[in-house]
Coordinates of C-alpha atoms in Angstrom, one line a residue:
M1 CA -43.0 -14.7 -69.3
S2 CA -41.8 -15.2 -66.1
S3 CA -40.1 -12.6 -63.9
S4 CA -36.5 -14.4 -64.6
E5 CA -36.8 -14.1 -68.1
T6 CA -38.5 -11.1 -68.5
R7 CA -35.2 -9.7 -66.3
M8 CA -33.4 -11.3 -68.8
A9 CA -34.8 -10.0 -71.5
T10 CA -34.3 -6.6 -70.4
S11 CA -30.4 -7.4 -68.9
D12 CA -29.1 -4.5 -70.6
G13 CA -31.1 -2.4 -68.8
P14 CA -29.7 0.0 -65.8
R15 CA -30.0 -2.8 -63.3
I16 CA -27.7 -4.7 -65.0
Q17 CA -25.5 -2.0 -65.2
R18 CA -25.8 -1.4 -61.3
F19 CA -24.9 -5.2 -60.7
V20 CA -22.0 -5.0 -62.5
E21 CA -20.4 -1.8 -61.1
D22 CA -21.1 -3.1 -57.5
I23 CA -19.7 -6.6 -57.7
F24 CA -17.2 -6.0 -60.3
R25 CA -15.8 -2.8 -58.2
S26 CA -12.4 -4.2 -58.2
L27 CA -12.0 -4.1 -62.4
H28 CA -10.7 -0.1 -62.3
R29 CA -10.7 -0.5 -66.5
V30 CA -13.8 0.5 -68.0
E31 CA -13.4 -2.0 -71.0
Q32 CA -13.3 -4.8 -68.1
H33 CA -16.9 -3.9 -67.2
R34 CA -18.4 -3.7 -70.5
W35 CA -16.8 -7.2 -71.2
A36 CA -18.5 -8.3 -67.7
R37 CA -21.8 -7.1 -68.5
A38 CA -21.4 -8.7 -72.2
Y39 CA -20.0 -11.8 -70.6
L40 CA -23.0 -11.9 -68.0
R41 CA -25.7 -11.0 -70.4
A42 CA -24.3 -13.6 -73.1
L43 CA -24.6 -16.7 -70.2
L44 CA -28.6 -15.5 -68.9
Q45 CA -29.6 -14.8 -72.6
G46 CA -27.4 -16.8 -75.1
S47 CA -28.6 -20.3 -75.9
G48 CA -26.1 -23.3 -76.5
K49 CA -22.8 -23.7 -75.0
K50 CA -21.1 -21.0 -72.7
T51 CA -18.0 -20.4 -74.6
P52 CA -16.5 -17.2 -75.7
R53 CA -16.7 -18.1 -79.7
R54 CA -20.2 -19.4 -79.1
M55 CA -21.5 -16.9 -77.4
A56 CA -19.9 -14.1 -79.9
Q57 CA -22.6 -15.6 -82.3
E58 CA -25.3 -13.9 -80.4
D59 CA -26.9 -10.8 -82.0
F60 CA -27.4 -9.3 -79.3
L61 CA -23.6 -9.1 -78.7
P62 CA -21.3 -6.2 -81.3
A63 CA -19.7 -7.8 -84.1
A64 CA -16.0 -7.4 -82.4
A65 CA -17.1 -9.9 -79.5
L66 CA -15.2 -13.0 -79.9
R67 CA -11.9 -11.0 -79.3
G68 CA -13.2 -9.0 -75.9
L69 CA -14.8 -11.9 -74.6
H70 CA -11.7 -14.5 -74.7
Q71 CA -9.7 -11.9 -73.7
F72 CA -11.6 -10.9 -71.0
I73 CA -11.8 -14.6 -69.7
N74 CA -8.1 -16.5 -70.8
A75 CA -5.8 -13.5 -71.2
S76 CA -6.7 -10.5 -68.8
S77 CA -5.0 -10.7 -65.4
W78 CA -8.3 -9.3 -63.2
D79 CA -8.3 -10.8 -60.2
W80 CA -11.1 -12.6 -59.7
R81 CA -11.1 -13.2 -55.5
P82 CA -12.1 -9.7 -54.7
V83 CA -15.1 -9.9 -57.1
R84 CA -16.4 -13.0 -55.1
R85 CA -15.9 -11.6 -52.0
G86 CA -18.4 -8.7 -53.4
L87 CA -20.3 -11.3 -54.4
A88 CA -20.8 -12.7 -50.6
R89 CA -21.5 -9.9 -49.4
R90 CA -24.1 -9.1 -51.3
V91 CA -25.9 -12.3 -51.2
A92 CA -25.3 -11.9 -47.0
A93 CA -27.6 -8.8 -47.4
T94 CA -30.0 -9.7 -49.7
A95 CA -30.3 -13.8 -49.2
S96 CA -31.3 -14.2 -45.5
P97 CA -28.7 -16.3 -45.3
Y98 CA -28.6 -19.2 -42.1
A99 CA -25.8 -21.7 -43.4
W100 CA -22.8 -22.0 -45.3
T101 CA -22.3 -25.2 -47.4
V102 CA -20.0 -26.9 -49.9
A103 CA -21.0 -28.9 -53.2
E104 CA -18.9 -30.7 -55.6
L105 CA -18.7 -30.5 -59.4
V106 CA -17.7 -32.6 -62.0
I107 CA -16.7 -31.5 -65.1
P108 CA -15.7 -34.8 -67.6
K109 CA -13.3 -33.7 -70.8
N110 CA -12.1 -35.4 -73.5
G111 CA -8.5 -35.1 -73.5
E112 CA -5.7 -34.0 -71.0
H113 CA -4.6 -30.0 -71.7
S114 CA -7.9 -28.4 -70.0
V115 CA -6.7 -27.1 -66.2
G116 CA -6.9 -29.8 -63.8
V117 CA -8.5 -32.2 -65.9
H118 CA -7.1 -36.2 -64.7
R119 CA -9.0 -39.5 -64.4
R120 CA -10.4 -40.6 -61.3
V121 CA -12.5 -43.4 -60.4
D122 CA -16.5 -41.9 -59.4
P123 CA -17.8 -42.8 -56.4
A124 CA -21.0 -43.0 -56.8
T125 CA -20.7 -45.3 -60.0
R126 CA -17.2 -47.0 -59.7
R127 CA -16.6 -46.1 -63.2
T128 CA -13.1 -44.2 -64.1
V129 CA -14.1 -41.2 -65.6
N130 CA -11.9 -38.2 -67.3
C131 CA -13.0 -34.9 -65.0
Q132 CA -12.0 -31.6 -63.7
R133 CA -13.0 -31.8 -60.2
A134 CA -14.3 -28.2 -58.1
L135 CA -15.9 -27.6 -55.1
G136 CA -18.2 -24.4 -54.8
L137 CA -18.8 -22.9 -51.6
F138 CA -22.6 -21.4 -51.1
L139 CA -24.2 -19.3 -48.9
A140 CA -28.1 -20.9 -48.8
G141 CA -30.5 -18.4 -47.4
A142 CA -34.8 -17.8 -47.5
Q143 CA -34.1 -17.7 -51.6
G144 CA -31.9 -20.9 -52.1
A145 CA -27.9 -21.0 -51.8
F146 CA -25.9 -19.1 -54.0
P147 CA -22.2 -19.7 -55.2
V148 CA -19.6 -17.5 -53.7
D149 CA -16.5 -19.5 -54.2
W150 CA -14.5 -22.0 -56.5
S151 CA -12.0 -24.0 -55.7
L152 CA -10.2 -26.4 -58.5
V153 CA -8.8 -29.8 -57.3
L154 CA -5.9 -30.4 -58.7
S155 CA -4.2 -33.8 -59.1
G156 CA -1.2 -36.0 -60.4
P157 CA 1.0 -34.2 -62.7
W158 CA -0.9 -30.9 -62.5
D159 CA 0.9 -31.0 -59.1
G160 CA 4.5 -32.4 -59.9
D161 CA 5.1 -31.2 -63.9
P162 CA 6.6 -27.6 -63.4
E163 CA 6.2 -27.3 -67.2
R164 CA 2.6 -28.0 -67.4
R165 CA 2.0 -25.6 -64.3
R166 CA 3.7 -23.2 -66.0
R167 CA 1.7 -23.2 -69.8
A168 CA -1.7 -23.0 -67.5
R169 CA -0.6 -20.6 -65.2
I170 CA -1.2 -22.3 -62.1
P171 CA -0.2 -20.1 -59.2
E172 CA 3.1 -21.8 -57.3
G173 CA 0.7 -21.8 -53.8
E174 CA -2.0 -23.9 -55.6
K175 CA -1.1 -27.8 -54.8
E176 CA -2.7 -31.1 -53.9
R177 CA -4.3 -31.1 -51.2
P178 CA -7.4 -33.5 -49.7
V179 CA -10.8 -31.8 -50.3
G180 CA -11.2 -31.2 -46.7
A181 CA -8.0 -28.4 -46.8
Y182 CA -10.4 -26.5 -49.1
V183 CA -13.1 -26.9 -47.0
L184 CA -11.4 -25.3 -43.8
D185 CA -9.5 -22.5 -46.1
Y186 CA -13.0 -21.5 -47.3
A187 CA -14.3 -21.5 -43.6
A188 CA -10.8 -19.7 -42.5
D189 CA -12.2 -16.6 -45.3
A190 CA -15.8 -16.8 -44.2
V191 CA -15.3 -15.8 -40.7
T192 CA -14.0 -12.3 -42.0
L193 CA -17.4 -11.4 -43.5
P194 CA -19.5 -10.1 -41.2
H195 CA -22.9 -10.5 -40.6
V196 CA -22.2 -14.5 -41.8
A197 CA -18.6 -15.3 -39.9
G198 CA -20.4 -17.0 -37.2
L199 CA -23.4 -19.4 -39.7
P200 CA -23.2 -22.8 -39.0
W201 CA -22.1 -25.2 -41.6
V202 CA -24.0 -27.7 -43.2
L203 CA -22.0 -30.7 -44.7
D204 CA -21.9 -34.1 -46.3
L205 CA -18.7 -35.7 -45.1
T206 CA -19.6 -39.2 -46.3
R207 CA -17.4 -39.6 -49.0
C208 CA -14.5 -37.4 -47.4
D209 CA -11.4 -39.2 -46.8
D210 CA -10.7 -36.9 -43.8
A211 CA -14.1 -36.3 -42.2
A212 CA -12.6 -35.8 -39.4
G213 CA -9.9 -33.3 -39.4
V214 CA -13.0 -31.0 -41.2
L215 CA -14.8 -31.2 -37.8
V216 CA -11.4 -30.7 -35.9
G217 CA -10.8 -27.8 -38.2
L218 CA -14.1 -26.0 -37.9
A219 CA -14.2 -27.0 -34.1
R220 CA -11.4 -25.3 -33.9
E221 CA -12.7 -22.0 -35.8
R222 CA -15.7 -22.2 -33.2
L223 CA -17.5 -22.7 -36.0
D224 CA -21.1 -24.8 -35.5
V225 CA -22.0 -27.9 -37.6
L226 CA -24.0 -30.2 -39.1
A227 CA -22.1 -33.0 -40.9
E228 CA -23.7 -36.1 -42.3
V229 CA -20.8 -39.0 -41.5
D230 CA -20.6 -42.4 -42.4
P231 CA -21.4 -45.1 -39.5
G232 CA -18.1 -45.7 -39.3
Q233 CA -17.2 -42.3 -37.9
V234 CA -15.2 -42.6 -34.4
V235 CA -16.2 -40.2 -31.1
L236 CA -15.4 -40.9 -27.7
V237 CA -18.5 -41.9 -25.2
G238 CA -18.2 -40.9 -21.6
Q239 CA -16.6 -38.0 -19.5
H240 CA -14.2 -40.1 -16.9
T241 CA -13.3 -42.9 -18.6
P242 CA -14.1 -41.9 -21.9
T243 CA -14.5 -45.2 -24.8
V244 CA -13.5 -45.1 -28.4
R245 CA -16.8 -45.9 -30.2
T246 CA -18.6 -45.8 -34.3
V247 CA -21.4 -43.4 -34.9
G248 CA -23.3 -46.8 -36.1
G249 CA -22.3 -48.7 -33.4
L250 CA -23.7 -46.8 -30.8
M251 CA -27.0 -45.6 -32.4
G252 CA -27.2 -49.7 -33.3
V253 CA -27.7 -49.8 -29.1
R254 CA -31.2 -49.6 -28.3
H255 CA -31.3 -48.5 -25.0
A256 CA -28.8 -45.6 -25.9
R257 CA -31.2 -43.2 -28.5
Q258 CA -34.4 -42.2 -28.2
P259 CA -37.2 -41.2 -31.4
H260 CA -38.1 -37.9 -32.1
V261 CA -41.2 -37.8 -34.7
M262 CA -40.7 -34.7 -37.6
M263 CA -43.5 -33.6 -39.7
R264 CA -42.5 -33.9 -43.2
Q265 CA -43.9 -32.3 -46.5
A266 CA -44.3 -34.9 -49.0
P267 CA -43.3 -34.2 -52.8
D268 CA -47.0 -34.9 -53.5
G269 CA -48.1 -32.4 -50.6
R270 CA -49.2 -34.9 -48.1
T271 CA -47.3 -34.9 -44.6
K272 CA -46.1 -37.8 -43.1
A273 CA -44.1 -38.6 -39.8
V274 CA -40.6 -39.1 -40.0
T275 CA -38.5 -41.1 -36.8
I276 CA -35.3 -39.7 -36.3
H277 CA -33.2 -41.4 -33.7
T278 CA -31.2 -38.9 -30.9
Y279 CA -28.2 -40.2 -29.2
T280 CA -29.3 -40.0 -25.4
G281 CA -26.4 -37.8 -24.3
T282 CA -24.1 -36.0 -26.4
V283 CA -19.9 -37.6 -27.9
R284 CA -16.7 -35.8 -28.2
L285 CA -13.8 -36.2 -31.0
P286 CA -10.9 -38.1 -30.2
Q287 CA -8.9 -35.8 -32.6
L288 CA -9.5 -32.8 -29.9
A289 CA -9.2 -34.7 -26.7
G290 CA -6.8 -32.7 -24.8
A291 CA -6.9 -30.1 -27.3
D292 CA -8.4 -26.6 -28.0
G293 CA -11.6 -27.2 -28.3
G294 CA -11.7 -30.8 -26.7
S295 CA -14.8 -30.0 -24.7
R296 CA -16.9 -29.2 -27.5
A297 CA -19.6 -31.6 -27.8
Y298 CA -21.8 -32.8 -30.7
R299 CA -25.1 -34.6 -30.5
I300 CA -25.7 -37.7 -32.9
L301 CA -29.2 -38.3 -34.9
E302 CA -29.8 -41.2 -37.1
R303 CA -32.5 -41.3 -39.7
P304 CA -33.3 -45.2 -39.6
A305 CA -32.9 -47.2 -42.8
L306 CA -36.6 -47.2 -44.6
D307 CA -37.8 -50.7 -45.8
G308 CA -34.8 -52.2 -46.2
R309 CA -34.1 -50.1 -49.5
L310 CA -32.1 -47.1 -48.2
P311 CA -29.4 -47.3 -45.4
A312 CA -29.5 -45.6 -42.3
R313 CA -27.7 -42.1 -42.4
Y314 CA -26.4 -40.4 -39.6
W315 CA -25.4 -36.8 -38.5
L316 CA -22.8 -35.3 -36.3
T317 CA -23.9 -31.8 -34.6
S318 CA -22.6 -28.7 -32.5
L319 CA -25.6 -27.4 -32.3
T320 CA -26.4 -29.5 -29.2
D321 CA -29.1 -26.5 -27.8
R322 CA -31.4 -26.0 -30.9
P323 CA -34.9 -28.5 -31.1
V324 CA -34.1 -31.9 -33.4
D325 CA -36.7 -30.4 -36.1
E326 CA -34.7 -26.8 -36.4
V327 CA -31.3 -28.4 -36.6
L328 CA -32.2 -31.5 -39.5
S329 CA -33.9 -28.0 -40.9
L330 CA -30.7 -27.0 -42.2
V331 CA -30.1 -29.8 -44.6
R332 CA -32.4 -27.7 -47.1
G333 CA -29.2 -25.8 -47.7
R334 CA -27.4 -28.6 -49.0
T335 CA -30.3 -29.5 -51.0
A336 CA -30.2 -25.8 -52.3
A337 CA -27.1 -26.0 -53.4
L338 CA -27.0 -29.2 -55.4
S339 CA -30.1 -27.9 -57.4
A340 CA -27.8 -24.4 -57.6
V341 CA -25.1 -26.6 -59.2
S342 CA -27.7 -28.4 -61.5
V343 CA -28.8 -24.7 -62.9
L344 CA -25.5 -23.8 -63.4
Q345 CA -24.5 -27.0 -65.2
N346 CA -27.6 -27.1 -67.1
R347 CA -28.0 -23.0 -67.8
L348 CA -25.1 -21.1 -66.9
G349 CA -22.0 -22.9 -68.7
V350 CA -20.1 -24.0 -66.0
L351 CA -19.0 -27.3 -67.5
D352 CA -18.2 -25.4 -71.1
F353 CA -15.7 -23.4 -70.5
E354 CA -12.6 -25.0 -73.1
G355 CA -9.7 -22.4 -72.2
R356 CA -6.2 -23.9 -70.4
S357 CA -5.4 -21.6 -67.7
F358 CA -5.8 -21.5 -64.1
P359 CA -7.1 -17.8 -64.5
G360 CA -9.5 -18.1 -67.3
W361 CA -11.4 -21.3 -64.8
H362 CA -11.6 -19.2 -62.0
H363 CA -13.0 -16.3 -64.1
H364 CA -15.4 -18.2 -66.0
M365 CA -16.7 -19.5 -62.7
T366 CA -16.9 -16.8 -61.2
M367 CA -19.1 -14.5 -64.5
A368 CA -21.7 -18.1 -63.8
S369 CA -21.9 -17.5 -60.0
A370 CA -22.8 -13.6 -60.9
A371 CA -25.2 -14.5 -63.1
Y372 CA -27.0 -16.8 -61.4
A373 CA -26.9 -14.8 -58.1
Y374 CA -28.2 -11.9 -61.3
Q375 CA -30.8 -14.0 -62.0
Y376 CA -32.3 -15.4 -58.7
L377 CA -31.4 -12.9 -56.2
D378 CA -34.3 -10.8 -55.1
D379 CA -32.4 -7.4 -54.1
D380 CA -34.4 -5.2 -56.4
P381 CA -38.0 -4.2 -55.1
E382 CA -39.0 -3.0 -58.4
H383 CA -38.0 -6.6 -60.6
P384 CA -38.6 -8.9 -58.1
V385 CA -37.4 -12.6 -59.5
D386 CA -39.0 -16.3 -59.2
P387 CA -36.8 -18.6 -56.8
P388 CA -34.7 -20.9 -58.0
P389 CA -36.0 -24.5 -58.0
A390 CA -34.5 -25.5 -54.6
A391 CA -36.4 -22.8 -52.8
R392 CA -39.9 -23.6 -54.7
A393 CA -39.7 -27.3 -53.8
A394 CA -37.3 -27.4 -50.1
E395 CA -39.0 -30.1 -47.7
P396 CA -40.2 -27.6 -44.7
S397 CA -38.2 -30.5 -42.2
G398 CA -35.4 -30.9 -44.0
A399 CA -35.5 -34.2 -42.7
G400 CA -35.1 -36.2 -46.0
A401 CA -33.7 -33.3 -48.3
S402 CA -30.7 -33.7 -48.8
R403 CA -28.9 -35.6 -51.9
R404 CA -25.5 -36.8 -51.8
A405 CA -23.3 -35.2 -54.3

């Protein structure tokens, strides 16, 4: 039995008690702590779908569990925000974090009543899907990437139908916004957390309609970034009479780039050389010209197309004074976040919430995030854990580690 399985088998012991008392300290009622512990245990040990009805059937929960679990998730008014902040503090203190990152979660749904459900075109498959769309904030560290916050992206009738919003208990301030706005909200909150406030942001902005707005917002917060961007991303070149160029067009000029060879470990364990092109100078963002942060310089990194099968990939980074290998090693944080999303989907029930309320969805996602931290955060020397999958498989170079959401 693995150490994680051993932990789950003994999860009703003193350690889970201490974990709940720490993470859920903002919940003042003993009853809420009891059901938080029961829900956490059911997420970790239960089989099948992680809904209150299914989890209440587990032998290790009391006979009246269905009512208690349902009340705790769907009807109780506890505030999930201080719980998530406590989770972030615990990860920050334990996981040796080196970056913030954001990952998308698409939750397929039948019908139209689940909070936030809407029809959208999947950019990867070009098919129309009925789904909820969420964005998760992750702290990436030596032990993997840990979810510490979530946003439900509202769209269509969820923004303009007062009756539907009332039934779903959607707060007045929750409105339809571009995805980039959620990222900047995360950044504004993150700068208030000690020890991790200044960590760089590792993002995939290739499918973000407001990529420039995200970069500008992070610059104004004076936060560093490593962002994968579309080749059409516009930048300014030159100091005195700057010209507007695209990242892809600029890197297509042979004399404007120089090669850098990185050593990368392949999945089979062998080491191979990977060529990265770097722009010989630095660029700026047109949106920052003449504004606060207008002098911020960015380096362009390019991984050339491989054998004509995969397109070239481009990154913009404000980390202009660090070695290329060190900068691109940060990409492993996004890989770890995507692997964490897979675990949350397949083992911890983030796809299974069947309630219709906005608070209920956030309660469930908070519990799933806490369960992930409990299972994989190695903060108890007496109970060492197996690392999450991404921490075992991460590529040291990070050059080819990123996968698109």
